[in-house]
């Protein structure tokens, strides 16, 4: 349980037998030592709140989801509160994780202007989560794809001689770029397939096309596993491992968590059983002769093309790996 969830629980216990006027709410500051005054709260109906105090009038923000309400409240001393209220109690755990992430990120911003920008950026990401209609949880195929991208990220981080934050910045898959990793001298598209797969899906022509950098295709063969199965790796455990690797790079850790939100992930008990056995990894170089579609051979007006590649057809382009690297 996060700190803000604990405070909500305390407020709920204290409110037993006490009533509030309609429109009123109780607040308690999250971190007294923090530069910014961010508070947990609860209204008379038992809805949980997050409130951020600033000196100037807050901006108007279109939430775009019925799960959250945003409103502005001027205090007696002249300061203002930007307030978020959760209206769907079943999403309280997800909301708690999101609020705690915002509080942690706010500790790194130096001014109220930067805090307001952070708040607005986070709301854009949260809106997608709450609009998903799946209690804030990813679908199975999305979990598998995210798992593969995180495995690739771990591989890059472990082989790095420094500049971990730069590697996290290069992970652009959650932002729906053409490739999942874009470095100055290399682009990498990451795929997850079942152990028995004989083909891999390509979502667009652009995924295997770049005018500026070489492209590699990384394929992870993943088998769903029970959490107590030997040698399995769970999504939540992999994320914890990556956060540990990035602990010494605060900016990289912050961006990593932002990318997780962009991918639609927030820590939730629904992911406790999201575990896999990593059977193997294969890398391919998308070079001359590689069987793929390109914009140069597609007639004008043809759009939104997806296709599959037979794994046997791309075998000649496989990059040799040895030992642990082949299954990392």
PDB file of C-alpha atoms in Angstrom:
ATOM      1  CA  UNK A   1       0.000   0.000   0.000  1.00  0.00           C
ATOM      2  CA  UNK A   2       1.335   3.430  -0.947  1.00  0.00           C
ATOM      3  CA  UNK A   3       1.554   6.321   1.496  1.00  0.00           C
ATOM      4  CA  UNK A   4      -1.381   8.147  -0.057  1.00  0.00           C
ATOM      5  CA  UNK A   5      -3.538   5.014   0.169  1.00  0.00           C
ATOM      6  CA  UNK A   6      -2.655   4.744   3.860  1.00  0.00           C
ATOM      7  CA  UNK A   7      -3.711   8.357   4.411  1.00  0.00           C
ATOM      8  CA  UNK A   8      -6.997   7.762   2.609  1.00  0.00           C
ATOM      9  CA  UNK A   9      -7.581   4.792   4.880  1.00  0.00           C
ATOM     10  CA  UNK A  10      -6.906   6.922   7.970  1.00  0.00           C
ATOM     11  CA  UNK A  11      -9.237   9.648   6.730  1.00  0.00           C
ATOM     12  CA  UNK A  12     -11.943   7.081   6.082  1.00  0.00           C
ATOM     13  CA  UNK A  13     -11.610   5.700   9.617  1.00  0.00           C
ATOM     14  CA  UNK A  14     -11.697   9.188  11.159  1.00  0.00           C
ATOM     15  CA  UNK A  15     -14.800  10.113   9.183  1.00  0.00           C
ATOM     16  CA  UNK A  16     -16.898   7.380  10.797  1.00  0.00           C
ATOM     17  CA  UNK A  17     -19.668   9.104  12.738  1.00  0.00           C
ATOM     18  CA  UNK A  18     -18.681  12.527  11.421  1.00  0.00           C
ATOM     19  CA  UNK A  19     -20.433  14.317   8.604  1.00  0.00           C
ATOM     20  CA  UNK A  20     -19.282  17.009   6.201  1.00  0.00           C
ATOM     21  CA  UNK A  21     -21.314  19.705   4.524  1.00  0.00           C
ATOM     22  CA  UNK A  22     -21.965  19.054   0.851  1.00  0.00           C
ATOM     23  CA  UNK A  23     -18.964  20.197  -1.162  1.00  0.00           C
ATOM     24  CA  UNK A  24     -16.586  20.071   1.817  1.00  0.00           C
ATOM     25  CA  UNK A  25     -13.620  17.737   2.128  1.00  0.00           C
ATOM     26  CA  UNK A  26     -10.811  16.842   4.522  1.00  0.00           C
ATOM     27  CA  UNK A  27      -7.152  17.122   3.549  1.00  0.00           C
ATOM     28  CA  UNK A  28      -3.857  15.985   5.039  1.00  0.00           C
ATOM     29  CA  UNK A  29      -0.425  16.883   3.693  1.00  0.00           C
ATOM     30  CA  UNK A  30       1.581  14.009   2.262  1.00  0.00           C
ATOM     31  CA  UNK A  31       5.125  15.197   2.954  1.00  0.00           C
ATOM     32  CA  UNK A  32       5.729  18.161   5.255  1.00  0.00           C
ATOM     33  CA  UNK A  33       9.359  18.431   4.163  1.00  0.00           C
ATOM     34  CA  UNK A  34       8.481  18.619   0.450  1.00  0.00           C
ATOM     35  CA  UNK A  35       8.865  21.844  -1.546  1.00  0.00           C
ATOM     36  CA  UNK A  36       5.301  21.428  -2.817  1.00  0.00           C
ATOM     37  CA  UNK A  37       2.131  21.123  -0.747  1.00  0.00           C
ATOM     38  CA  UNK A  38       0.420  17.980  -2.044  1.00  0.00           C
ATOM     39  CA  UNK A  39      -2.410  16.542   0.010  1.00  0.00           C
ATOM     40  CA  UNK A  40      -4.517  13.422   0.282  1.00  0.00           C
ATOM     41  CA  UNK A  41      -8.187  14.017   0.899  1.00  0.00           C
ATOM     42  CA  UNK A  42     -11.698  12.656   1.187  1.00  0.00           C
ATOM     43  CA  UNK A  43     -15.093  14.236   0.656  1.00  0.00           C
ATOM     44  CA  UNK A  44     -18.339  13.686   2.525  1.00  0.00           C
ATOM     45  CA  UNK A  45     -19.404  10.898   0.153  1.00  0.00           C
ATOM     46  CA  UNK A  46     -16.220   8.924   0.820  1.00  0.00           C
ATOM     47  CA  UNK A  47     -14.585   9.732  -2.519  1.00  0.00           C
ATOM     48  CA  UNK A  48     -10.789  10.000  -2.332  1.00  0.00           C
ATOM     49  CA  UNK A  49      -8.993  13.152  -3.474  1.00  0.00           C
ATOM     50  CA  UNK A  50      -5.584  14.406  -4.496  1.00  0.00           C
ATOM     51  CA  UNK A  51      -5.049  18.146  -3.986  1.00  0.00           C
ATOM     52  CA  UNK A  52      -2.091  20.290  -5.048  1.00  0.00           C
ATOM     53  CA  UNK A  53      -1.736  23.797  -3.607  1.00  0.00           C
ATOM     54  CA  UNK A  54      -0.389  26.591  -5.814  1.00  0.00           C
ATOM     55  CA  UNK A  55      -0.268  30.371  -5.512  1.00  0.00           C
ATOM     56  CA  UNK A  56      -1.956  31.345  -8.787  1.00  0.00           C
ATOM     57  CA  UNK A  57      -5.284  30.417 -10.335  1.00  0.00           C
ATOM     58  CA  UNK A  58      -4.964  26.882 -11.800  1.00  0.00           C
ATOM     59  CA  UNK A  59      -5.590  26.199 -15.480  1.00  0.00           C
ATOM     60  CA  UNK A  60      -8.763  24.634 -16.805  1.00  0.00           C
ATOM     61  CA  UNK A  61      -8.175  20.980 -17.713  1.00  0.00           C
ATOM     62  CA  UNK A  62     -10.445  18.683 -19.707  1.00  0.00           C
ATOM     63  CA  UNK A  63     -10.306  15.313 -17.946  1.00  0.00           C
ATOM     64  CA  UNK A  64     -12.175  13.375 -20.613  1.00  0.00           C
ATOM     65  CA  UNK A  65     -13.166  10.490 -18.321  1.00  0.00           C
ATOM     66  CA  UNK A  66     -16.112   9.935 -15.994  1.00  0.00           C
ATOM     67  CA  UNK A  67     -13.869   8.119 -13.507  1.00  0.00           C
ATOM     68  CA  UNK A  68     -12.223  11.394 -12.426  1.00  0.00           C
ATOM     69  CA  UNK A  69     -13.408  14.896 -11.637  1.00  0.00           C
ATOM     70  CA  UNK A  70     -11.094  17.908 -11.692  1.00  0.00           C
ATOM     71  CA  UNK A  71     -11.983  21.144  -9.956  1.00  0.00           C
ATOM     72  CA  UNK A  72     -10.292  24.283  -8.626  1.00  0.00           C
ATOM     73  CA  UNK A  73     -10.793  25.587  -5.110  1.00  0.00           C
ATOM     74  CA  UNK A  74      -9.596  28.908  -3.691  1.00  0.00           C
ATOM     75  CA  UNK A  75      -8.577  28.815  -0.043  1.00  0.00           C
ATOM     76  CA  UNK A  76      -9.200  31.521   2.555  1.00  0.00           C
ATOM     77  CA  UNK A  77      -5.605  32.741   2.389  1.00  0.00           C
ATOM     78  CA  UNK A  78      -5.774  33.313  -1.359  1.00  0.00           C
ATOM     79  CA  UNK A  79      -3.923  30.212  -2.547  1.00  0.00           C
ATOM     80  CA  UNK A  80      -5.546  27.687  -4.863  1.00  0.00           C
ATOM     81  CA  UNK A  81      -6.000  23.926  -4.946  1.00  0.00           C
ATOM     82  CA  UNK A  82      -5.980  21.757  -8.056  1.00  0.00           C
ATOM     83  CA  UNK A  83      -8.143  18.841  -6.964  1.00  0.00           C
ATOM     84  CA  UNK A  84      -8.731  15.418  -8.479  1.00  0.00           C
ATOM     85  CA  UNK A  85     -11.623  13.340  -7.186  1.00  0.00           C
ATOM     86  CA  UNK A  86     -12.053   9.645  -7.996  1.00  0.00           C
ATOM     87  CA  UNK A  87     -15.699   8.788  -8.658  1.00  0.00           C
ATOM     88  CA  UNK A  88     -15.294   5.040  -9.240  1.00  0.00           C
ATOM     89  CA  UNK A  89     -14.300   3.335  -5.997  1.00  0.00           C
ATOM     90  CA  UNK A  90     -13.246   0.111  -7.738  1.00  0.00           C
ATOM     91  CA  UNK A  91     -10.342   2.039  -9.290  1.00  0.00           C
ATOM     92  CA  UNK A  92      -8.989   3.308  -5.970  1.00  0.00           C
ATOM     93  CA  UNK A  93      -5.924   1.041  -6.016  1.00  0.00           C
ATOM     94  CA  UNK A  94      -4.978   2.178  -9.522  1.00  0.00           C
ATOM     95  CA  UNK A  95      -5.649   5.816  -8.612  1.00  0.00           C
ATOM     96  CA  UNK A  96      -3.500   5.440  -5.505  1.00  0.00           C
ATOM     97  CA  UNK A  97      -0.525   4.158  -7.488  1.00  0.00           C
ATOM     98  CA  UNK A  98      -0.913   6.945 -10.032  1.00  0.00           C
ATOM     99  CA  UNK A  99      -1.151   9.624  -7.349  1.00  0.00           C
ATOM    100  CA  UNK A 100       1.895   8.276  -5.532  1.00  0.00           C
ATOM    101  CA  UNK A 101       3.843   8.277  -8.789  1.00  0.00           C
ATOM    102  CA  UNK A 102       2.873  11.918  -9.308  1.00  0.00           C
ATOM    103  CA  UNK A 103       3.940  12.793  -5.763  1.00  0.00           C
ATOM    104  CA  UNK A 104       7.312  11.086  -6.264  1.00  0.00           C
ATOM    105  CA  UNK A 105       7.860  12.861  -9.584  1.00  0.00           C
ATOM    106  CA  UNK A 106       6.852  16.212  -8.064  1.00  0.00           C
ATOM    107  CA  UNK A 107       9.731  15.937  -5.605  1.00  0.00           C
ATOM    108  CA  UNK A 108      12.115  16.448  -8.544  1.00  0.00           C
ATOM    109  CA  UNK A 109      10.519  19.559 -10.064  1.00  0.00           C
ATOM    110  CA  UNK A 110      11.843  22.949  -8.896  1.00  0.00           C
ATOM    111  CA  UNK A 111       8.889  25.305  -9.347  1.00  0.00           C
ATOM    112  CA  UNK A 112       5.112  25.567  -9.283  1.00  0.00           C
ATOM    113  CA  UNK A 113       5.070  26.183 -13.035  1.00  0.00           C
ATOM    114  CA  UNK A 114       6.913  22.911 -13.575  1.00  0.00           C
ATOM    115  CA  UNK A 115       4.570  21.205 -11.111  1.00  0.00           C
ATOM    116  CA  UNK A 116       1.502  22.376 -13.053  1.00  0.00           C
ATOM    117  CA  UNK A 117       3.018  21.093 -16.308  1.00  0.00           C
ATOM    118  CA  UNK A 118       3.777  17.750 -14.661  1.00  0.00           C
ATOM    119  CA  UNK A 119       0.196  17.556 -13.381  1.00  0.00           C
ATOM    120  CA  UNK A 120      -1.243  18.237 -16.846  1.00  0.00           C
ATOM    121  CA  UNK A 121       1.080  15.720 -18.525  1.00  0.00           C
ATOM    122  CA  UNK A 122       0.176  13.025 -16.025  1.00  0.00           C
ATOM    123  CA  UNK A 123      -3.542  13.649 -16.507  1.00  0.00           C
ATOM    124  CA  UNK A 124      -3.194  13.030 -20.234  1.00  0.00           C
ATOM    125  CA  UNK A 125      -1.645   9.631 -19.491  1.00  0.00           C
ATOM    126  CA  UNK A 126      -4.152   8.804 -16.770  1.00  0.00           C
ATOM    127  CA  UNK A 127      -7.067   9.589 -19.074  1.00  0.00           C
ATOM    128  CA  UNK A 128      -6.052   6.747 -21.389  1.00  0.00           C
ATOM    129  CA  UNK A 129      -5.843   4.345 -18.462  1.00  0.00           C
ATOM    130  CA  UNK A 130      -9.254   5.212 -17.082  1.00  0.00           C
ATOM    131  CA  UNK A 131     -10.862   5.139 -20.524  1.00  0.00           C
ATOM    132  CA  UNK A 132      -9.636   1.596 -21.188  1.00  0.00           C
ATOM    133  CA  UNK A 133     -12.632   0.038 -19.439  1.00  0.00           C
ATOM    134  CA  UNK A 134     -10.478  -2.808 -18.103  1.00  0.00           C
ATOM    135  CA  UNK A 135     -10.026  -1.651 -14.493  1.00  0.00           C
ATOM    136  CA  UNK A 136      -6.743  -0.036 -15.490  1.00  0.00           C
ATOM    137  CA  UNK A 137      -5.149  -3.333 -16.575  1.00  0.00           C
ATOM    138  CA  UNK A 138      -3.578  -4.219 -19.906  1.00  0.00           C
ATOM    139  CA  UNK A 139      -4.868  -7.006 -22.132  1.00  0.00           C
ATOM    140  CA  UNK A 140      -2.851 -10.244 -22.324  1.00  0.00           C
ATOM    141  CA  UNK A 141      -1.315  -9.476 -25.708  1.00  0.00           C
ATOM    142  CA  UNK A 142      -0.305  -6.018 -24.464  1.00  0.00           C
ATOM    143  CA  UNK A 143       1.334  -7.523 -21.380  1.00  0.00           C
ATOM    144  CA  UNK A 144       3.322  -9.906 -23.545  1.00  0.00           C
ATOM    145  CA  UNK A 145       4.483  -7.122 -25.842  1.00  0.00           C
ATOM    146  CA  UNK A 146       5.474  -4.920 -22.906  1.00  0.00           C
ATOM    147  CA  UNK A 147       7.345  -7.832 -21.351  1.00  0.00           C
ATOM    148  CA  UNK A 148       9.432  -8.230 -24.507  1.00  0.00           C
ATOM    149  CA  UNK A 149      10.260  -4.523 -24.670  1.00  0.00           C
ATOM    150  CA  UNK A 150      11.300  -4.532 -21.011  1.00  0.00           C
ATOM    151  CA  UNK A 151      13.510  -7.570 -21.587  1.00  0.00           C
ATOM    152  CA  UNK A 152      15.204  -5.695 -24.415  1.00  0.00           C
ATOM    153  CA  UNK A 153      15.595  -2.648 -22.174  1.00  0.00           C
ATOM    154  CA  UNK A 154      17.203  -4.815 -19.494  1.00  0.00           C
ATOM    155  CA  UNK A 155      19.609  -6.221 -22.069  1.00  0.00           C
ATOM    156  CA  UNK A 156      20.658  -2.729 -23.162  1.00  0.00           C
ATOM    157  CA  UNK A 157      21.061  -1.520 -19.569  1.00  0.00           C
ATOM    158  CA  UNK A 158      23.134  -4.504 -18.480  1.00  0.00           C
ATOM    159  CA  UNK A 159      25.485  -4.182 -21.438  1.00  0.00           C
ATOM    160  CA  UNK A 160      25.844  -0.423 -21.020  1.00  0.00           C
ATOM    161  CA  UNK A 161      29.098   1.168 -19.930  1.00  0.00           C
ATOM    162  CA  UNK A 162      27.201   4.214 -18.684  1.00  0.00           C
ATOM    163  CA  UNK A 163      24.529   6.616 -19.825  1.00  0.00           C
ATOM    164  CA  UNK A 164      21.596   4.577 -18.507  1.00  0.00           C
ATOM    165  CA  UNK A 165      19.246   7.539 -18.783  1.00  0.00           C
ATOM    166  CA  UNK A 166      20.079   7.802 -22.498  1.00  0.00           C
ATOM    167  CA  UNK A 167      19.059   4.172 -22.966  1.00  0.00           C
ATOM    168  CA  UNK A 168      15.704   4.803 -21.301  1.00  0.00           C
ATOM    169  CA  UNK A 169      15.182   7.850 -23.515  1.00  0.00           C
ATOM    170  CA  UNK A 170      15.851   5.596 -26.517  1.00  0.00           C
ATOM    171  CA  UNK A 171      12.965   3.330 -25.485  1.00  0.00           C
ATOM    172  CA  UNK A 172      10.209   4.925 -27.554  1.00  0.00           C
ATOM    173  CA  UNK A 173       7.844   1.985 -28.054  1.00  0.00           C
ATOM    174  CA  UNK A 174       5.263   3.275 -25.551  1.00  0.00           C
ATOM    175  CA  UNK A 175       4.995   6.435 -27.652  1.00  0.00           C
ATOM    176  CA  UNK A 176       3.997   4.379 -30.710  1.00  0.00           C
ATOM    177  CA  UNK A 177       7.061   5.267 -32.768  1.00  0.00           C
ATOM    178  CA  UNK A 178       7.955   3.158 -35.800  1.00  0.00           C
ATOM    179  CA  UNK A 179      10.548   1.156 -33.832  1.00  0.00           C
ATOM    180  CA  UNK A 180      10.617   0.359 -30.114  1.00  0.00           C
ATOM    181  CA  UNK A 181      14.176   1.610 -29.520  1.00  0.00           C
ATOM    182  CA  UNK A 182      15.756   4.446 -31.462  1.00  0.00           C
ATOM    183  CA  UNK A 183      19.434   5.211 -30.856  1.00  0.00           C
ATOM    184  CA  UNK A 184      21.616   7.564 -32.876  1.00  0.00           C
ATOM    185  CA  UNK A 185      23.196   4.634 -34.736  1.00  0.00           C
ATOM    186  CA  UNK A 186      20.606   1.852 -34.439  1.00  0.00           C
ATOM    187  CA  UNK A 187      16.857   1.223 -34.350  1.00  0.00           C
ATOM    188  CA  UNK A 188      15.417  -1.947 -32.832  1.00  0.00           C
ATOM    189  CA  UNK A 189      11.947  -3.398 -33.303  1.00  0.00           C
ATOM    190  CA  UNK A 190      10.970  -5.880 -30.564  1.00  0.00           C
ATOM    191  CA  UNK A 191       8.447  -8.690 -30.951  1.00  0.00           C
ATOM    192  CA  UNK A 192       7.032 -11.343 -28.622  1.00  0.00           C
ATOM    193  CA  UNK A 193       5.859 -14.684 -30.020  1.00  0.00           C
ATOM    194  CA  UNK A 194       4.785 -18.061 -28.677  1.00  0.00           C
ATOM    195  CA  UNK A 195       7.428 -20.839 -28.522  1.00  0.00           C
ATOM    196  CA  UNK A 196       5.748 -22.662 -31.425  1.00  0.00           C
ATOM    197  CA  UNK A 197       5.449 -19.613 -33.683  1.00  0.00           C
ATOM    198  CA  UNK A 198       6.493 -19.954 -37.316  1.00  0.00           C
ATOM    199  CA  UNK A 199       5.841 -16.319 -38.224  1.00  0.00           C
ATOM    200  CA  UNK A 200       5.996 -12.852 -36.713  1.00  0.00           C
ATOM    201  CA  UNK A 201       3.583  -9.998 -37.289  1.00  0.00           C
ATOM    202  CA  UNK A 202       4.706  -6.612 -38.594  1.00  0.00           C
ATOM    203  CA  UNK A 203       2.230  -3.854 -37.772  1.00  0.00           C
ATOM    204  CA  UNK A 204       3.230  -1.356 -40.465  1.00  0.00           C
ATOM    205  CA  UNK A 205       5.588  -0.801 -43.361  1.00  0.00           C
ATOM    206  CA  UNK A 206       7.556   1.708 -41.299  1.00  0.00           C
ATOM    207  CA  UNK A 207       8.439  -0.785 -38.549  1.00  0.00           C
ATOM    208  CA  UNK A 208      11.205  -2.287 -40.663  1.00  0.00           C
ATOM    209  CA  UNK A 209      12.136   0.815 -42.604  1.00  0.00           C
ATOM    210  CA  UNK A 210      14.497   3.656 -41.685  1.00  0.00           C
ATOM    211  CA  UNK A 211      16.285   6.141 -43.893  1.00  0.00           C
ATOM    212  CA  UNK A 212      18.896   7.066 -41.283  1.00  0.00           C
ATOM    213  CA  UNK A 213      19.907   4.073 -39.139  1.00  0.00           C
ATOM    214  CA  UNK A 214      20.310   0.300 -39.447  1.00  0.00           C
ATOM    215  CA  UNK A 215      17.413  -1.735 -38.055  1.00  0.00           C
ATOM    216  CA  UNK A 216      17.484  -4.918 -36.020  1.00  0.00           C
ATOM    217  CA  UNK A 217      14.487  -7.139 -35.327  1.00  0.00           C
ATOM    218  CA  UNK A 218      14.554  -8.813 -31.898  1.00  0.00           C
ATOM    219  CA  UNK A 219      12.149 -11.689 -31.289  1.00  0.00           C
ATOM    220  CA  UNK A 220      11.468 -13.050 -27.804  1.00  0.00           C
ATOM    221  CA  UNK A 221       9.877 -16.481 -27.518  1.00  0.00           C
ATOM    222  CA  UNK A 222       7.735 -16.327 -24.383  1.00  0.00           C
ATOM    223  CA  UNK A 223       5.636 -19.038 -22.766  1.00  0.00           C
ATOM    224  CA  UNK A 224       3.037 -18.147 -20.151  1.00  0.00           C
ATOM    225  CA  UNK A 225       3.964 -19.575 -16.750  1.00  0.00           C
ATOM    226  CA  UNK A 226       2.569 -19.856 -13.239  1.00  0.00           C
ATOM    227  CA  UNK A 227       4.159 -17.479 -10.691  1.00  0.00           C
ATOM    228  CA  UNK A 228       5.648 -20.415  -8.746  1.00  0.00           C
ATOM    229  CA  UNK A 229       7.102 -22.107 -11.821  1.00  0.00           C
ATOM    230  CA  UNK A 230      10.860 -22.604 -11.942  1.00  0.00           C
ATOM    231  CA  UNK A 231      12.859 -20.098 -13.983  1.00  0.00           C
ATOM    232  CA  UNK A 232       9.856 -17.923 -14.783  1.00  0.00           C
ATOM    233  CA  UNK A 233      10.003 -14.138 -14.816  1.00  0.00           C
ATOM    234  CA  UNK A 234       7.024 -12.017 -13.786  1.00  0.00           C
ATOM    235  CA  UNK A 235       6.212  -8.585 -15.157  1.00  0.00           C
ATOM    236  CA  UNK A 236       6.165  -6.899 -11.752  1.00  0.00           C
ATOM    237  CA  UNK A 237       9.472  -8.501 -10.809  1.00  0.00           C
ATOM    238  CA  UNK A 238      11.103  -7.392 -14.061  1.00  0.00           C
ATOM    239  CA  UNK A 239       9.914  -3.820 -13.514  1.00  0.00           C
ATOM    240  CA  UNK A 240      11.306  -3.875  -9.965  1.00  0.00           C
ATOM    241  CA  UNK A 241      14.633  -5.131 -11.322  1.00  0.00           C
ATOM    242  CA  UNK A 242      14.771  -2.345 -13.901  1.00  0.00           C
ATOM    243  CA  UNK A 243      13.950   0.269 -11.271  1.00  0.00           C
ATOM    244  CA  UNK A 244      16.828  -1.089  -9.193  1.00  0.00           C
ATOM    245  CA  UNK A 245      19.185  -0.833 -12.165  1.00  0.00           C
ATOM    246  CA  UNK A 246      18.089   2.777 -12.685  1.00  0.00           C
ATOM    247  CA  UNK A 247      18.237   3.780  -9.027  1.00  0.00           C
ATOM    248  CA  UNK A 248      21.545   5.602  -9.558  1.00  0.00           C
ATOM    249  CA  UNK A 249      20.093   7.517 -12.533  1.00  0.00           C
ATOM    250  CA  UNK A 250      17.102   9.481 -11.123  1.00  0.00           C
ATOM    251  CA  UNK A 251      16.231  11.121 -14.436  1.00  0.00           C
ATOM    252  CA  UNK A 252      16.291   7.758 -16.162  1.00  0.00           C
ATOM    253  CA  UNK A 253      14.076   6.272 -13.463  1.00  0.00           C
ATOM    254  CA  UNK A 254      11.586   9.126 -13.814  1.00  0.00           C
ATOM    255  CA  UNK A 255      11.408   8.700 -17.599  1.00  0.00           C
ATOM    256  CA  UNK A 256      11.112   4.918 -17.198  1.00  0.00           C
ATOM    257  CA  UNK A 257       8.046   5.334 -15.006  1.00  0.00           C
ATOM    258  CA  UNK A 258       6.572   7.842 -17.453  1.00  0.00           C
ATOM    259  CA  UNK A 259       7.060   5.354 -20.282  1.00  0.00           C
ATOM    260  CA  UNK A 260       5.305   2.649 -18.257  1.00  0.00           C
ATOM    261  CA  UNK A 261       2.316   4.966 -17.899  1.00  0.00           C
ATOM    262  CA  UNK A 262       2.419   5.706 -21.618  1.00  0.00           C
ATOM    263  CA  UNK A 263       2.368   1.958 -22.229  1.00  0.00           C
ATOM    264  CA  UNK A 264      -0.784   1.741 -20.085  1.00  0.00           C
ATOM    265  CA  UNK A 265       0.871   0.072 -17.099  1.00  0.00           C
ATOM    266  CA  UNK A 266       0.349   0.968 -13.461  1.00  0.00           C
ATOM    267  CA  UNK A 267       1.151  -1.400 -10.614  1.00  0.00           C
ATOM    268  CA  UNK A 268      -1.912  -3.521  -9.815  1.00  0.00           C
ATOM    269  CA  UNK A 269      -2.656  -6.931  -8.345  1.00  0.00           C
ATOM    270  CA  UNK A 270      -3.970  -8.025 -11.756  1.00  0.00           C
ATOM    271  CA  UNK A 271      -0.338  -8.342 -12.870  1.00  0.00           C
ATOM    272  CA  UNK A 272       0.721 -10.699 -10.073  1.00  0.00           C
ATOM    273  CA  UNK A 273       0.100 -13.691 -12.343  1.00  0.00           C
ATOM    274  CA  UNK A 274       1.659 -12.127 -15.457  1.00  0.00           C
ATOM    275  CA  UNK A 275       4.655 -14.460 -15.641  1.00  0.00           C
ATOM    276  CA  UNK A 276       6.579 -16.036 -18.504  1.00  0.00           C
ATOM    277  CA  UNK A 277       9.361 -18.430 -19.297  1.00  0.00           C
ATOM    278  CA  UNK A 278      11.847 -16.854 -21.688  1.00  0.00           C
ATOM    279  CA  UNK A 279      12.547 -19.690 -24.099  1.00  0.00           C
ATOM    280  CA  UNK A 280      14.994 -17.824 -26.329  1.00  0.00           C
ATOM    281  CA  UNK A 281      15.742 -14.575 -28.096  1.00  0.00           C
ATOM    282  CA  UNK A 282      16.670 -14.175 -31.735  1.00  0.00           C
ATOM    283  CA  UNK A 283      18.118 -11.077 -33.396  1.00  0.00           C
ATOM    284  CA  UNK A 284      17.931 -10.289 -37.096  1.00  0.00           C
ATOM    285  CA  UNK A 285      19.580  -7.590 -39.187  1.00  0.00           C
ATOM    286  CA  UNK A 286      17.191  -5.906 -41.597  1.00  0.00           C
ATOM    287  CA  UNK A 287      19.658  -5.640 -44.455  1.00  0.00           C
ATOM    288  CA  UNK A 288      19.535  -5.766 -48.258  1.00  0.00           C
ATOM    289  CA  UNK A 289      17.436  -8.715 -49.350  1.00  0.00           C
ATOM    290  CA  UNK A 290      15.524  -8.978 -46.071  1.00  0.00           C
ATOM    291  CA  UNK A 291      11.938  -9.980 -46.954  1.00  0.00           C
ATOM    292  CA  UNK A 292       9.863  -6.942 -46.085  1.00  0.00           C
ATOM    293  CA  UNK A 293       7.530  -4.408 -47.593  1.00  0.00           C
ATOM    294  CA  UNK A 294       8.755  -0.867 -48.145  1.00  0.00           C
ATOM    295  CA  UNK A 295       7.136   2.424 -49.041  1.00  0.00           C
ATOM    296  CA  UNK A 296       8.970   2.424 -52.380  1.00  0.00           C
ATOM    297  CA  UNK A 297       6.999  -0.591 -53.658  1.00  0.00           C
ATOM    298  CA  UNK A 298       3.577   0.268 -52.249  1.00  0.00           C
ATOM    299  CA  UNK A 299       1.268   2.216 -54.584  1.00  0.00           C
ATOM    300  CA  UNK A 300       0.157   5.681 -53.556  1.00  0.00           C
ATOM    301  CA  UNK A 301      -3.095   5.618 -51.646  1.00  0.00           C
ATOM    302  CA  UNK A 302      -2.499   2.232 -50.009  1.00  0.00           C
ATOM    303  CA  UNK A 303      -2.397   2.759 -46.238  1.00  0.00           C
ATOM    304  CA  UNK A 304      -2.465   0.897 -42.924  1.00  0.00           C
ATOM    305  CA  UNK A 305      -0.638  -2.199 -44.131  1.00  0.00           C
ATOM    306  CA  UNK A 306       0.235  -4.999 -41.729  1.00  0.00           C
ATOM    307  CA  UNK A 307       1.749  -8.344 -42.670  1.00  0.00           C
ATOM    308  CA  UNK A 308       3.513 -11.435 -41.336  1.00  0.00           C
ATOM    309  CA  UNK A 309       7.025 -12.720 -41.940  1.00  0.00           C
ATOM    310  CA  UNK A 310       7.806 -16.428 -42.075  1.00  0.00           C
ATOM    311  CA  UNK A 311      10.602 -17.046 -39.575  1.00  0.00           C
ATOM    312  CA  UNK A 312      12.190 -19.527 -41.963  1.00  0.00           C
ATOM    313  CA  UNK A 313      12.469 -16.793 -44.606  1.00  0.00           C
ATOM    314  CA  UNK A 314      14.439 -14.431 -42.373  1.00  0.00           C
ATOM    315  CA  UNK A 315      16.761 -17.116 -40.961  1.00  0.00           C
ATOM    316  CA  UNK A 316      19.703 -16.073 -43.224  1.00  0.00           C
ATOM    317  CA  UNK A 317      19.674 -12.639 -41.565  1.00  0.00           C
ATOM    318  CA  UNK A 318      19.954 -13.916 -38.003  1.00  0.00           C
ATOM    319  CA  UNK A 319      22.686 -12.368 -35.842  1.00  0.00           C
ATOM    320  CA  UNK A 320      24.708 -14.969 -33.969  1.00  0.00           C
ATOM    321  CA  UNK A 321      24.618 -14.784 -30.162  1.00  0.00           C
ATOM    322  CA  UNK A 322      26.335 -16.880 -27.563  1.00  0.00           C
ATOM    323  CA  UNK A 323      25.569 -18.068 -24.042  1.00  0.00           C
ATOM    324  CA  UNK A 324      23.372 -16.024 -21.734  1.00  0.00           C
ATOM    325  CA  UNK A 325      23.019 -13.208 -24.261  1.00  0.00           C
ATOM    326  CA  UNK A 326      20.832 -15.392 -26.447  1.00  0.00           C
ATOM    327  CA  UNK A 327      18.187 -15.761 -23.728  1.00  0.00           C
ATOM    328  CA  UNK A 328      18.363 -12.436 -21.911  1.00  0.00           C
TER     329      UNK A 328
END
